[in-house]
Short mmCIF file of C-alpha atoms and ligand atoms in Angstrom, two decimals:
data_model
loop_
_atom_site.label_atom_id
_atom_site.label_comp_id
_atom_site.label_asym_id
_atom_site.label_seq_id
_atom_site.Cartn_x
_atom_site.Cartn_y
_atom_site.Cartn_z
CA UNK B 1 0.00 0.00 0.00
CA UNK B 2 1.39 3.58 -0.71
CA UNK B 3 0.30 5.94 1.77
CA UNK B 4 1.06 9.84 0.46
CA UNK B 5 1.58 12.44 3.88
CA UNK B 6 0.55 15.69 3.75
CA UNK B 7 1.84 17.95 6.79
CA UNK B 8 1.01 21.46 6.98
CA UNK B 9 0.09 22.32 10.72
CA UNK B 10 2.65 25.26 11.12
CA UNK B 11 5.70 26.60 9.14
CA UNK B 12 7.03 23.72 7.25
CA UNK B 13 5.36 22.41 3.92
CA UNK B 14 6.13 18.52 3.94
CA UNK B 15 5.12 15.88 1.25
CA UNK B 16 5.90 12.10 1.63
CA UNK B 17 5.31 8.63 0.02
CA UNK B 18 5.71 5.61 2.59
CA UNK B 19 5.17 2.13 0.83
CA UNK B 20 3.60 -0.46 3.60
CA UNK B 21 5.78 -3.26 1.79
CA UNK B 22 9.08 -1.25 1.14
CA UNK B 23 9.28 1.55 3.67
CA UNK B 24 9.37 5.35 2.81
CA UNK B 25 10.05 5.76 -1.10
CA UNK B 26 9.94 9.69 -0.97
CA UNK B 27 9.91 12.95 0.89
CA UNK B 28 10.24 16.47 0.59
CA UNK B 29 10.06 19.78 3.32
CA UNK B 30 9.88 23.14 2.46
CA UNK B 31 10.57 25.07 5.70
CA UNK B 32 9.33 28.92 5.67
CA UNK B 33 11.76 29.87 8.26
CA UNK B 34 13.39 32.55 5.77
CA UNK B 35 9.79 34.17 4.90
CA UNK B 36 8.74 34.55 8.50
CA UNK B 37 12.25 35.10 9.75
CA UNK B 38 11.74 39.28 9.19
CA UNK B 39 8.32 39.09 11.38
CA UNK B 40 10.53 37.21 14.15
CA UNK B 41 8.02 34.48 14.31
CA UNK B 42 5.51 32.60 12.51
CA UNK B 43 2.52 34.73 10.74
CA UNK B 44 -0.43 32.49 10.14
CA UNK B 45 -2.11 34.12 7.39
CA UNK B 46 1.58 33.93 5.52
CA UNK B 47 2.07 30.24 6.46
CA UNK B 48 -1.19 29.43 4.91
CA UNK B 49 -1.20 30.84 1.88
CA UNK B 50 2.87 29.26 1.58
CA UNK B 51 1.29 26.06 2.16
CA UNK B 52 -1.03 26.24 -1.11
CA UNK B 53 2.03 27.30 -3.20
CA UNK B 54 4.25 24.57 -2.00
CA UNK B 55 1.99 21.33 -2.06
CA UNK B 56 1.75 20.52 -6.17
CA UNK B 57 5.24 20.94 -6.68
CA UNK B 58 6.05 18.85 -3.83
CA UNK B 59 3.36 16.36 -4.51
CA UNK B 60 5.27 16.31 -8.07
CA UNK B 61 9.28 16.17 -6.42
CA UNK B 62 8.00 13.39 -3.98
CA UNK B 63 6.27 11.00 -6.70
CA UNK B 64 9.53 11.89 -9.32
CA UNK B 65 11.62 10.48 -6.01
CA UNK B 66 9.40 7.39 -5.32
CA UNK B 67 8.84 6.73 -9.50
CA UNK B 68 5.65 6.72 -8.70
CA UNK B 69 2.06 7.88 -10.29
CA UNK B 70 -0.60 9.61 -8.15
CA UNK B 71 -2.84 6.85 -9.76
CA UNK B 72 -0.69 4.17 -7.18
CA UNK B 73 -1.70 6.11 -4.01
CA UNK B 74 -3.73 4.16 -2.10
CA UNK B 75 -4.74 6.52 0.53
CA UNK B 76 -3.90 10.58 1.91
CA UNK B 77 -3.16 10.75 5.20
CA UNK B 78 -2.66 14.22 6.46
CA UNK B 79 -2.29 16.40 9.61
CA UNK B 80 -5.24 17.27 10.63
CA UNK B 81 -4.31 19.18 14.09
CA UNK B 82 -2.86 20.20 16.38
CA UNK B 83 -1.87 23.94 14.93
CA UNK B 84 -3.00 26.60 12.80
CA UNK B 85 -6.14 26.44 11.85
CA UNK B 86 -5.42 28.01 8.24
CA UNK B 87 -2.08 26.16 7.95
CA UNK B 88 -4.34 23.15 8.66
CA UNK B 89 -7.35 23.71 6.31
CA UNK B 90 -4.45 24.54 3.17
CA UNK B 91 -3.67 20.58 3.74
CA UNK B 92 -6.82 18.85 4.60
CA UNK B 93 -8.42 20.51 1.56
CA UNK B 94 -5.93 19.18 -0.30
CA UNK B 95 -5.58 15.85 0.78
CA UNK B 96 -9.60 15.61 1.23
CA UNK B 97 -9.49 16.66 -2.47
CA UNK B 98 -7.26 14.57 -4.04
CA UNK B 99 -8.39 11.63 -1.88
CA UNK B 100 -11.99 12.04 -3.62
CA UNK B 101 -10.12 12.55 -6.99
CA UNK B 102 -8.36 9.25 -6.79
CA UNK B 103 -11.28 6.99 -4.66
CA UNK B 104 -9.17 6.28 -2.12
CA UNK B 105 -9.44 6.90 1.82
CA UNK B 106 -8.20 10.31 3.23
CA UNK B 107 -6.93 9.56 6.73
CA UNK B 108 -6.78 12.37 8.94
CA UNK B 109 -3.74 12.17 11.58
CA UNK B 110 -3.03 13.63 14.75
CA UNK B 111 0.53 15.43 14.55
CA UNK B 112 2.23 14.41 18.05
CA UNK B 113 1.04 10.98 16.75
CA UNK B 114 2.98 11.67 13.91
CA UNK B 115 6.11 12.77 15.87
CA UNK B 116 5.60 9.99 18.27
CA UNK B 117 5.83 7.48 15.96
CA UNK B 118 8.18 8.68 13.99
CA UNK B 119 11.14 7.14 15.30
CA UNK B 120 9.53 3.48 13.79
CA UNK B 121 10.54 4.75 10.76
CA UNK B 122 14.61 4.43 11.44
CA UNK B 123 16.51 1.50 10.21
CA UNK B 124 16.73 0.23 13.66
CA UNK B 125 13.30 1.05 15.33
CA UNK B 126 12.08 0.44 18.84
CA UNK B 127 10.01 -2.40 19.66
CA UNK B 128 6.64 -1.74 21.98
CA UNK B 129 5.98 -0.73 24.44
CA UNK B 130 7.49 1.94 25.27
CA UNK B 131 8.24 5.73 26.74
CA UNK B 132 7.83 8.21 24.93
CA UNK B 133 9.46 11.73 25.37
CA UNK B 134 7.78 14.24 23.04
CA UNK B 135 9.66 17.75 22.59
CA UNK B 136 8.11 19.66 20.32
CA UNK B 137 7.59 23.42 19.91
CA UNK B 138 4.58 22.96 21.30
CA UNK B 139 4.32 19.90 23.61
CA UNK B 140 6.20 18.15 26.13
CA UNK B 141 5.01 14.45 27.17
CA UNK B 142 5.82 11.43 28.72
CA UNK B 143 3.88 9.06 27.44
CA UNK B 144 3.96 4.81 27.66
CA UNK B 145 3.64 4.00 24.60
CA UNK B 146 1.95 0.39 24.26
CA UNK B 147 0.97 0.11 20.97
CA UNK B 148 -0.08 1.80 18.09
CA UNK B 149 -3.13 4.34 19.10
CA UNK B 150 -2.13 3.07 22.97
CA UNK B 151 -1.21 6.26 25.00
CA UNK B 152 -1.00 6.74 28.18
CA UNK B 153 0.33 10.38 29.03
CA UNK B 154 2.32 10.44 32.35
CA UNK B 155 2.91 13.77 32.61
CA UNK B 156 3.44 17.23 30.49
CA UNK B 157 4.53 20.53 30.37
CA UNK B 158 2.34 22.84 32.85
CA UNK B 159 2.76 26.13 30.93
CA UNK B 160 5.68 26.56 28.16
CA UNK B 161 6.77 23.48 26.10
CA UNK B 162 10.30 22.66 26.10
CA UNK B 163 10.72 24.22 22.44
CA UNK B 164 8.71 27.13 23.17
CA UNK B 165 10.98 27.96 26.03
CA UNK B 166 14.42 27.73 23.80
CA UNK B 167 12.10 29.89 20.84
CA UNK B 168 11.53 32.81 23.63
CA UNK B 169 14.94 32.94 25.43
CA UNK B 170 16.42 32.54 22.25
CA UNK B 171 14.20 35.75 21.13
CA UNK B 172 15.13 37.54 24.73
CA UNK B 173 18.90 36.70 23.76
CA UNK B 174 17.99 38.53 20.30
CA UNK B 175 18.89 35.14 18.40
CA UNK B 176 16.02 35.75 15.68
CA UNK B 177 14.03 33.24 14.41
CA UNK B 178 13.54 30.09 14.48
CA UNK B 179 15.31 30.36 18.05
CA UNK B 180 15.41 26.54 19.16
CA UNK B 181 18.37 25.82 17.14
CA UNK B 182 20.32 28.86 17.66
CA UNK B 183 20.46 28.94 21.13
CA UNK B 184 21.66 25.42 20.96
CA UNK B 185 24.49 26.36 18.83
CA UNK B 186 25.47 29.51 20.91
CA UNK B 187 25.46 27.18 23.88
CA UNK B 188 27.69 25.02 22.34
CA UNK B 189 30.35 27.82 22.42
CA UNK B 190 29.22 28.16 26.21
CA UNK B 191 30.02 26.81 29.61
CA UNK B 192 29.62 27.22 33.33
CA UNK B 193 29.86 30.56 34.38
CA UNK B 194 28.48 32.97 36.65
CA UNK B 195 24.84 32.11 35.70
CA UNK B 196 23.38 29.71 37.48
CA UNK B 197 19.45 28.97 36.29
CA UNK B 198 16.71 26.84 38.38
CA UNK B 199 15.83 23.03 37.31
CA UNK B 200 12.01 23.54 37.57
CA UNK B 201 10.01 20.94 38.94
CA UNK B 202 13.11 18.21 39.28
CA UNK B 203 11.86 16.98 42.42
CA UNK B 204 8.24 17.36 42.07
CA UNK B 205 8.12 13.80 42.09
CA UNK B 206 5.64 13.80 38.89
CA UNK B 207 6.38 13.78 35.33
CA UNK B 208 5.09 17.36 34.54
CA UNK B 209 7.38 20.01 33.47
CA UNK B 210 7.54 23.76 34.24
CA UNK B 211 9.69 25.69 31.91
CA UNK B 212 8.39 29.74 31.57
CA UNK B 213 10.09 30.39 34.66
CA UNK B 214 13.17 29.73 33.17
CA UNK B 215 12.63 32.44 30.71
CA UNK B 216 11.85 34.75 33.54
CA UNK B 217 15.11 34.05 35.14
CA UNK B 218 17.23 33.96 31.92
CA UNK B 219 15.33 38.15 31.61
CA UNK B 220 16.34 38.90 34.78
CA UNK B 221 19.84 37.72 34.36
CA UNK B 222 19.93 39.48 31.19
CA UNK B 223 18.91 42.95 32.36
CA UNK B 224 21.03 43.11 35.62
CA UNK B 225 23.74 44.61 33.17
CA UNK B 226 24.74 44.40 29.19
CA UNK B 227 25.75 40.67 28.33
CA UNK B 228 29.50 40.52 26.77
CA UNK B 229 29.07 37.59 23.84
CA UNK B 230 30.59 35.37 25.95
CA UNK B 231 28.35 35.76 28.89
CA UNK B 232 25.85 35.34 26.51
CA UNK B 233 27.22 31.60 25.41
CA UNK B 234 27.51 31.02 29.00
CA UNK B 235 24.02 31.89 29.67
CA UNK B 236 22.77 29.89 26.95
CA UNK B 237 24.67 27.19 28.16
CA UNK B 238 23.41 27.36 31.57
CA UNK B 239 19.66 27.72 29.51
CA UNK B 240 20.21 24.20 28.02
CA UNK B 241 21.52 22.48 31.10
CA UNK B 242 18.84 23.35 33.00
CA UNK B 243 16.26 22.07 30.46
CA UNK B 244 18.01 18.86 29.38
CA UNK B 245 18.93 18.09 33.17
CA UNK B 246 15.04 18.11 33.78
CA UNK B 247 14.29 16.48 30.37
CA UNK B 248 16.63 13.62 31.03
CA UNK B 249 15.62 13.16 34.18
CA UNK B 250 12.44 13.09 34.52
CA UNK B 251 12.64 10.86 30.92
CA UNK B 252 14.36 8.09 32.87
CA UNK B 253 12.22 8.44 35.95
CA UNK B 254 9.22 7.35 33.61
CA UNK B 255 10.80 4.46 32.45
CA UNK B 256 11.68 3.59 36.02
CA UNK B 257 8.13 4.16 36.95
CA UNK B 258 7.14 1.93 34.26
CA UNK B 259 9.05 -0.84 34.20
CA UNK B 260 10.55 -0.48 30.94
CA UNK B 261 14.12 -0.31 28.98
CA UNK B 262 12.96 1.57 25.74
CA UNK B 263 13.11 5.25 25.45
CA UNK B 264 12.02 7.22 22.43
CA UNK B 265 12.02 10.92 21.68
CA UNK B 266 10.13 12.73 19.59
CA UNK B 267 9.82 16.29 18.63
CA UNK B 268 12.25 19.17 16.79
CA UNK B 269 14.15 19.23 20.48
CA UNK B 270 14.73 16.03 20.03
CA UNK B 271 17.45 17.11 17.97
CA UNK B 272 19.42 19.09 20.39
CA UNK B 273 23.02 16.92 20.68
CA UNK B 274 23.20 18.18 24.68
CA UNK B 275 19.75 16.14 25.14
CA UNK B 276 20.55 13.12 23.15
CA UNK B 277 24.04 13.15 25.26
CA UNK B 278 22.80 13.26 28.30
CA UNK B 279 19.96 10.42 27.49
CA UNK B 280 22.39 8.23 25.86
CA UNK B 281 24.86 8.66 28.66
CA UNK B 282 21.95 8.19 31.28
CA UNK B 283 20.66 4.94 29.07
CA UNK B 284 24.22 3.50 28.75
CA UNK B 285 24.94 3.65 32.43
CA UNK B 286 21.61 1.96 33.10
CA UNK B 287 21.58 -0.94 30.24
CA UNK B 288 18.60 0.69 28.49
CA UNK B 289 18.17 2.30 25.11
CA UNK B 290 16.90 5.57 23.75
CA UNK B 291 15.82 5.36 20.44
CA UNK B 292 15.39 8.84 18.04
CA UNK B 293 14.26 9.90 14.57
CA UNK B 294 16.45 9.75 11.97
CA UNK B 295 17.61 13.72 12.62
CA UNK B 296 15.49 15.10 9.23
CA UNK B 297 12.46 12.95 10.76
CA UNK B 298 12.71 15.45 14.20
CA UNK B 299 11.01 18.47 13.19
CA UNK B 300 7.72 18.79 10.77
CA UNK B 301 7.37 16.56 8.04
CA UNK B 302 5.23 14.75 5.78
CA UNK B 303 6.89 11.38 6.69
CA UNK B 304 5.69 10.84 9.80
CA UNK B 305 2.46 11.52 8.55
CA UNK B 306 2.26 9.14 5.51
CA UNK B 307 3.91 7.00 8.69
CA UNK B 308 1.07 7.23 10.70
CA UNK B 309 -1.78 6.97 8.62
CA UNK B 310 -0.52 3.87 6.81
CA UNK B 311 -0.25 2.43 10.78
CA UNK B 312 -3.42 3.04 11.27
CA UNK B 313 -4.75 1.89 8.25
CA UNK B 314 -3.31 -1.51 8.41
CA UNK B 315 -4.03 -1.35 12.14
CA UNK B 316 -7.58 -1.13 10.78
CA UNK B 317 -8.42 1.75 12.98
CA UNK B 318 -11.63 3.56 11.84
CA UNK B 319 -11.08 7.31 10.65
CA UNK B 320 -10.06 9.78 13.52
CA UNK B 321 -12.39 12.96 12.14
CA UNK B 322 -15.84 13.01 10.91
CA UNK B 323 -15.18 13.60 7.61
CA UNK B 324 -13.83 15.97 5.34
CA UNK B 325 -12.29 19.01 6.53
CA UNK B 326 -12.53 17.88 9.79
CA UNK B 327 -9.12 19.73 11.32
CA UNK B 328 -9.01 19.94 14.96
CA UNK B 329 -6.48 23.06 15.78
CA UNK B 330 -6.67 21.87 19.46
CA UNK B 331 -6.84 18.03 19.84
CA UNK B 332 -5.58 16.29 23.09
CA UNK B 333 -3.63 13.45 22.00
CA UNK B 334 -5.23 11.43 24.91
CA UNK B 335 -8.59 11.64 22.70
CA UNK B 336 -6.99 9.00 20.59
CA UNK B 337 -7.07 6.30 23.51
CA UNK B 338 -9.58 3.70 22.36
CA UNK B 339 -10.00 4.79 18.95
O1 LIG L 401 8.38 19.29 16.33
P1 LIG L 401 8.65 20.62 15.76
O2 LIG L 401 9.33 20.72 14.42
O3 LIG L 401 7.37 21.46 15.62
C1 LIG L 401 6.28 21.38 16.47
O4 LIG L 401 5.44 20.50 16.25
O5 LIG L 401 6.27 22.21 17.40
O6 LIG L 401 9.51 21.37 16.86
C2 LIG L 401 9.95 22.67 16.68
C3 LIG L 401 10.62 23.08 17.96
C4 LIG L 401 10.93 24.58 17.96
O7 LIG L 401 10.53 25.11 19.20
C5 LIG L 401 12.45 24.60 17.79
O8 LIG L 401 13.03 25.73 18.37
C6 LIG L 401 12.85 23.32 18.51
O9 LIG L 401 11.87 22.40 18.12
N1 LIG L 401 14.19 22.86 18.10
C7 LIG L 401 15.25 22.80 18.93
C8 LIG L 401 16.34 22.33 18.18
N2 LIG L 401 15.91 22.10 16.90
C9 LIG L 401 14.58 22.43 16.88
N3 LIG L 401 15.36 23.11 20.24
C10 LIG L 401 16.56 22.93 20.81
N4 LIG L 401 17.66 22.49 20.15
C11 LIG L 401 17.60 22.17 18.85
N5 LIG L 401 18.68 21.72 18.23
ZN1 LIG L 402 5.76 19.15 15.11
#
């Protein structure tokens, strides 16, 4: 079965082919980081109408990859929430569209389902069941993970998700846009030094996460007098230690809680090399294993889409919307339990 992914939730265009038989045969991002870069963050309106001019020429790149015909698609699964509702409707329209165009099924996916499962798509993919760790730009979960469409969240993020905190200190460090990434690389030219930054909620004996206070302190540090650039590495440093300390933690606390020796991550922080060091150090140490997305497969893209609905589709799961159209800019991935 080939299963074409359509993901359009925020500011990446992505188009993929994944072949139920032969794995994934194509797949193609365009990112809008450039466009929305002079606005300092995304603009909705702009994403949306991006996503209509991206999709056919994708759609056309991605089938050229796979050698493929849109006549061999056998069903369109794309993201139908969480995220902006525009950025959203550009894709299910799409997908609904061509879906009816072609008689086959248009499968409507959940996004952090997407990420979560994403990591099934390496060459050496985890086995359920399970914990997840899902750090994404807009969500932070631990979930056990017991099957496919079996999640049981554990704990999340309480106000700011793990990538939303790096986007806004990054912004309060005047890093620009998209900030995640290049905070993570001034850090890397970082180290200890006279900042020292709370680990929120480390003991809280839960798995929930706390990370706007972080920002607060990261301000205050900021303002008490003008950074030199190398205070500002250290800072960032100090930013990224105190949310990878609590990450890893409280990661390995969930598998301890659960009684299991598989870790995956999920989500565009999942790319940050100070995480995956301190989980594969933790992991090592321990005689468990953390498992990732291939590093292209961490942030937004049509992959883990195509992924997900062909899962579900051979999973025989019934469709997760009512119908055409049917985005959901604010879906709780715990509605999916049962379905
Ligand atoms: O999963 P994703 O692509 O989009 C959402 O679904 O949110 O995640 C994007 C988030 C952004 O907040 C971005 O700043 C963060 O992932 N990110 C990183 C890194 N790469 C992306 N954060 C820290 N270090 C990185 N290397
Ligand atoms: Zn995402």
């Amino acid at each position: 079965m080939l299963v074409l992914g359509i993901e359009s939730s925020c500011d990446e265009t992505g188009v993929a082919l994944y072949d139920t038989a032969r794995g994934l045969r194509g797949h193609a991002v365009h990112t809008q980081v450039a466009m929305h870069e002079a606005y300092g963050g995304v603009v909705p309106e702009l994403a949306s109408r991006d996503h209509i001019r991206r999709l056919v020429p994708l759609l056309r790149a991605v089938l050229a990859q796979a050698g493929a015909h849109k006549s061999d698609i056998d069903a369109v699964a794309y993201t139908a929430g969480p995220g902006l509702a525009g950025a959203l409707l550009v894709g299910a329209s799409f997908a609904e569209a061509l879906a009816k165009a072609l008689a086959v099924p248009a499968l409507p996916v959940h996004h952090l389902e997407g990420h979560l499962l994403s990591p099934l798509l390496a060459t050496d993919p985890p086995a359920f069941p399970f914990v997840a760790l899902l750090v994404s730009g807009g969500h932070t979960q631990l979930m056990r993970v017991t099957a496919v469409g079996a999640y049981e969240l554990l704990g999340e993020s309480l106000d700011d998700a793990a990538g939303e905190a790096f986007d806004k200190t990054a912004k309060l460090l005047e890093l620009g846009y998209p900030g995640g990434p290049a905070l993570a690389k001034l850090a890397e030219q970082g180290g200890p030094g006279r900042f020292r930054l709370p680990r929120p909620m480390l003991n809280s004996g839960d798995f929930d996460f706390s990370f706007s206070g972080l920002k607060t302190a990261v301000l205050t540090a900021a303002r008490e007098r003008p950074l030199s650039a190398a205070e500002k590495a250290q800072l960032a440093w100090e930013f990224q230690e105190a949310v990878t300390e609590v990450l890893a933690v409280k990661a390995l606390a969930a598998l301890k809680h659960c009684g299991l020796a598989r870790l995956v991550v999920a989500g565009g922080v999942g790319a940050n090399r100070r995480l995956r060091e301190r989980l594969d150090a933790a992991t090592a140490a321990r005689h468990l294993r953390v498992f990732y997305p291939e590093l292209e497969l961490c942030t937004d893209n049509g992959a883990m889409i195509a992924f997900c609905g062909a899962q579900r589709l051979m999973a025989g799961a019934g469709p997760l919307g009512s119908g055409a159209f049917a985005i959901r800019p604010r879906w709780p991935l715990q509605e999916l339990m049962g379905v």
